[in-house]
XYZ file of C-alpha atoms in Angstrom:
99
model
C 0.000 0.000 0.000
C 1.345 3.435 -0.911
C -1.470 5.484 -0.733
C -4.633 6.012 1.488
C -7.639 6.890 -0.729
C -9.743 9.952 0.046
C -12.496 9.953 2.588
C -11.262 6.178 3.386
C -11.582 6.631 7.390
C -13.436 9.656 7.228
C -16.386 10.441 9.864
C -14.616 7.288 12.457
C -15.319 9.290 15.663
C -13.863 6.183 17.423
C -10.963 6.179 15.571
C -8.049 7.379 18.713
C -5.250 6.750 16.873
C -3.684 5.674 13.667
C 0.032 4.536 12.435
C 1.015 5.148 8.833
C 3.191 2.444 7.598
C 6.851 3.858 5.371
C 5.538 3.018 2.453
C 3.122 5.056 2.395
C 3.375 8.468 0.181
C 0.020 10.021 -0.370
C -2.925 10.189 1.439
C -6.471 11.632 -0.172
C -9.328 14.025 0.371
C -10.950 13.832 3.930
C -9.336 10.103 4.346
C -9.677 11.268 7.958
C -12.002 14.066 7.900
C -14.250 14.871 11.234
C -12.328 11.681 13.081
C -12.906 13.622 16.613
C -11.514 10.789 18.579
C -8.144 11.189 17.239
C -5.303 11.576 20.194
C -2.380 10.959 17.898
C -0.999 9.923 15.048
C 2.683 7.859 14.004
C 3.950 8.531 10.919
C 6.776 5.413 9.922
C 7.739 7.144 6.918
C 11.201 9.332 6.989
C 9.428 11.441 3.795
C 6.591 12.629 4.833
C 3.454 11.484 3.009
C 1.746 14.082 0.719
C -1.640 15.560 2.215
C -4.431 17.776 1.296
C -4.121 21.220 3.113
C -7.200 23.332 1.751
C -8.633 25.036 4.635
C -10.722 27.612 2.649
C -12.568 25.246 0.625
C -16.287 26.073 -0.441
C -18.719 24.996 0.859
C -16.694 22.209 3.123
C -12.963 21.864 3.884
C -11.778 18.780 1.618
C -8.317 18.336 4.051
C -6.907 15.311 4.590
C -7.361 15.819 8.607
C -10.338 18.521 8.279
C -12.076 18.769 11.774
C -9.294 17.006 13.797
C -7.777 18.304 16.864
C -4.569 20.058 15.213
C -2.722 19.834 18.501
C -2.513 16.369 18.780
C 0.964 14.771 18.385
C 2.335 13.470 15.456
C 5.104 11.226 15.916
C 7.690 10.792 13.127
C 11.126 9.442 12.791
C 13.566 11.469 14.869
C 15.497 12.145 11.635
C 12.640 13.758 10.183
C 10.732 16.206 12.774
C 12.110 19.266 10.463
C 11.116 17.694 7.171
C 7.546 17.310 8.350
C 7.309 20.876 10.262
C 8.559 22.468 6.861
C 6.161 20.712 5.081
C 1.830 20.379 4.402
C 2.495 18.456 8.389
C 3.497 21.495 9.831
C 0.732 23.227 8.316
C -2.264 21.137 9.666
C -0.895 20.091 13.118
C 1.081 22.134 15.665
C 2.722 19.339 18.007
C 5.066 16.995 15.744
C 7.649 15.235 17.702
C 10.249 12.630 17.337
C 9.315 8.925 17.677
């Protein structure tokens, strides 16, 4: 699997938390849109995965993660905490930290 396909987990309130396996490099449209329950999220992949960051979409926000909790932490590889701040990761959630 190298992708997650849009809207694929979307609307789980009880999903808490999720691991993205390294292969991974894209995941869709709302794939987790309005998952409430969230509490965190590890990321296995040293590149980090392409998302959707469109926060001023009409009439609903189409973002991979629209509606989460953007505090939550996101763990990623130690290696790789810059390359995800600098990137659409650093733009949707505020508390990435090293694995």
């Amino acid at each position: 699997m190298t992708s997650i396909e849009a809207g694929v987990f979307g609307f789980c309130e009880s999903l808490t938390s999720i691991i993205i396996p390294e292969n991974v490099m894209s995941i869709g449209r709302n794939a987790f849109a309005e998952c409430t329950g969230l509490k965190r999220v590890k990321i296995e992949a040293s590149v980090p995965p392409s998302i959707i960051v469109d926060e001023t979409s009409i009439p609903n926000d189409e973002s991979t993660f629209a509606g989460v909790d953007k505090s939550i932490p996101v763990y990623v590889p130690a290696s790789s905490v810059e390359a995800y701040r600098n990137s659409a990761w650093g733009q949707v959630f505020s508390n990435i930290q090293p694995m």
